[in-house]
Every structure is written in structure tokens, then in C-alpha cells.
mmCIF file of C-alpha atoms and ligand atoms in Angstrom:
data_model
loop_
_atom_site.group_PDB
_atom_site.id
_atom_site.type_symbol
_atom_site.label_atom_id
_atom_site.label_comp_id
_atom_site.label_asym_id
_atom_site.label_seq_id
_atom_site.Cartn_x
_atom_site.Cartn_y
_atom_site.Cartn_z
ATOM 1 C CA UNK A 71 6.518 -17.450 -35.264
ATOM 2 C CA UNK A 72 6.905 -20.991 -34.321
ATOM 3 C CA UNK A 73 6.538 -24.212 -36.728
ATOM 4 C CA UNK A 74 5.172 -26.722 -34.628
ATOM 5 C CA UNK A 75 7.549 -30.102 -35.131
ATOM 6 C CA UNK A 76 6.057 -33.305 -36.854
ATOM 7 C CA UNK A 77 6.967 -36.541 -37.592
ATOM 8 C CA UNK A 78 7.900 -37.585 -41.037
ATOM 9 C CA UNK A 79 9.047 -41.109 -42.709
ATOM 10 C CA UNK A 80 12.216 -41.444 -43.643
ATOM 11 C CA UNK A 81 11.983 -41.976 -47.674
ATOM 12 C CA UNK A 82 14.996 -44.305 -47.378
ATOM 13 C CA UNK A 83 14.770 -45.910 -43.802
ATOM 14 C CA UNK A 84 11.604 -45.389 -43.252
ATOM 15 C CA UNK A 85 11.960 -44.946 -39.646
ATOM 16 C CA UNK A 86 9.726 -41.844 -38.087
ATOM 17 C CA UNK A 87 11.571 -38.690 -37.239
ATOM 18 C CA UNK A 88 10.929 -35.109 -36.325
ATOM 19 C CA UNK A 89 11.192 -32.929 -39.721
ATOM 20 C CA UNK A 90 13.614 -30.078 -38.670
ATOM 21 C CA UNK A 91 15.026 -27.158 -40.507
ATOM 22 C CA UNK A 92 17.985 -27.737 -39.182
ATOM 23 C CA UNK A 93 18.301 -31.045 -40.483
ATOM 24 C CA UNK A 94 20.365 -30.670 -44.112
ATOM 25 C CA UNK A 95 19.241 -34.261 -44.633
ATOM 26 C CA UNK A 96 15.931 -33.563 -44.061
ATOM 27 C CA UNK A 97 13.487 -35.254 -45.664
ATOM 28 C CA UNK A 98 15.671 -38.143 -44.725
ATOM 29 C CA UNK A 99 16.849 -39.045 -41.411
ATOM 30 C CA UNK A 100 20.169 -38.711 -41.346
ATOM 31 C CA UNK A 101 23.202 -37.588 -43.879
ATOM 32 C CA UNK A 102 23.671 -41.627 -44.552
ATOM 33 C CA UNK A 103 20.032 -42.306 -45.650
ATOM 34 C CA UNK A 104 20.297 -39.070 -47.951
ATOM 35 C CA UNK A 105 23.314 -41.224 -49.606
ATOM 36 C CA UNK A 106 21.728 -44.238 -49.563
ATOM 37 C CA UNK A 107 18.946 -43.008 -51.692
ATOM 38 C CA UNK A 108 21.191 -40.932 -54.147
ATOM 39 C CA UNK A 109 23.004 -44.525 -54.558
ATOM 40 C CA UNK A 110 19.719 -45.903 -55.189
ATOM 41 C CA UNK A 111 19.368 -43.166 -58.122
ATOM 42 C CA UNK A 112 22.983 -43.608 -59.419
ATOM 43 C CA UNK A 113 21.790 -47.728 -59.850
ATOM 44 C CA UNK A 114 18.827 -46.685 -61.478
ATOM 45 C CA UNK A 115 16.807 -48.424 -59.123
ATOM 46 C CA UNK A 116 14.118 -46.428 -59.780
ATOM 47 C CA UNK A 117 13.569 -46.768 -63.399
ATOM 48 C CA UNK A 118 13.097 -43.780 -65.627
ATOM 49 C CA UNK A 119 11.248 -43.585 -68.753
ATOM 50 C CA UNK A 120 13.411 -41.906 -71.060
ATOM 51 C CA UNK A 121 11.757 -40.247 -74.326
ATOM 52 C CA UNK A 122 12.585 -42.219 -77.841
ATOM 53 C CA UNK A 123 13.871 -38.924 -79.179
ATOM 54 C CA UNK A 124 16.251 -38.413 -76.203
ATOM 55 C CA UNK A 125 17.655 -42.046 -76.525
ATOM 56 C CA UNK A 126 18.504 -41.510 -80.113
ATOM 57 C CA UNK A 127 20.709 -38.262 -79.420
ATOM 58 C CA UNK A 128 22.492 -40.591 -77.704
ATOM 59 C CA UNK A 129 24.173 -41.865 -80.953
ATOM 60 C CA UNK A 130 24.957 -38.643 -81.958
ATOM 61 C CA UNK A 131 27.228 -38.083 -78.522
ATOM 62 C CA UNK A 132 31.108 -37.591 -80.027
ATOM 63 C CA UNK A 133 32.650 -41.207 -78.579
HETATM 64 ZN ZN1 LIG B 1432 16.593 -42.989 -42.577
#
């Protein structure tokens, strides 16, 4: 069986590129774009709603 190839968006890059298996990367285009969005994440670029109750167990983290 054969999966046909197609051409995705890079979520980072956005340049097009042919989705692969054998791409670890994959969705992204290349091992540095995969980074680049995980740094993204670690900036909290993206913001994230986090629940009232989960901010307050915060203050009960041992300092
Ligand atoms: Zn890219």
C-alpha cells in the first residue's frame, strides 16, 4: 500500500513541504522549526488559560 505524498504548511515556517513519515519533524519542516515552536511554548507565546483552582495549588507548592 502506498500513501500518496502531499503538501503541508509548516506550523512554524509556514513554508509548503511534502508530509513524510520519515520526517521525525514532521508536521514541521525541519528539526529547527520543531524547536522553534517548542521555544515559542516554553515563552508562553501562546497563552493558556489556566483554571482558578489550578492557580491556587500553586500556593500550596513546598518553596
Ligand atoms: Zn518550517
Amino acid at each position: 500500500m502506498n500513501t500518496p505524498a502531499f503538501q503541508i504548511k509548516c506550523p512554524s515556517c509556514g513554508k509548503q513541504h511534502t508530509y513524510s513519515t520519515d520526517n521525525p519533524s514532521r508536521p514541521f519542516c525541519s528539526e529547527r522549526c520543531k524547536l522553534i515552536d517548542l521555544g515559542r511554548w516554553a515563552n508562553e507565546e501562546y497563552a493558556i488559560p489556566v483554571p482558578a483552582n489550578q492557580a491556587e495549588d500553586s500556593d500550596n507548592l513546598p518553596d
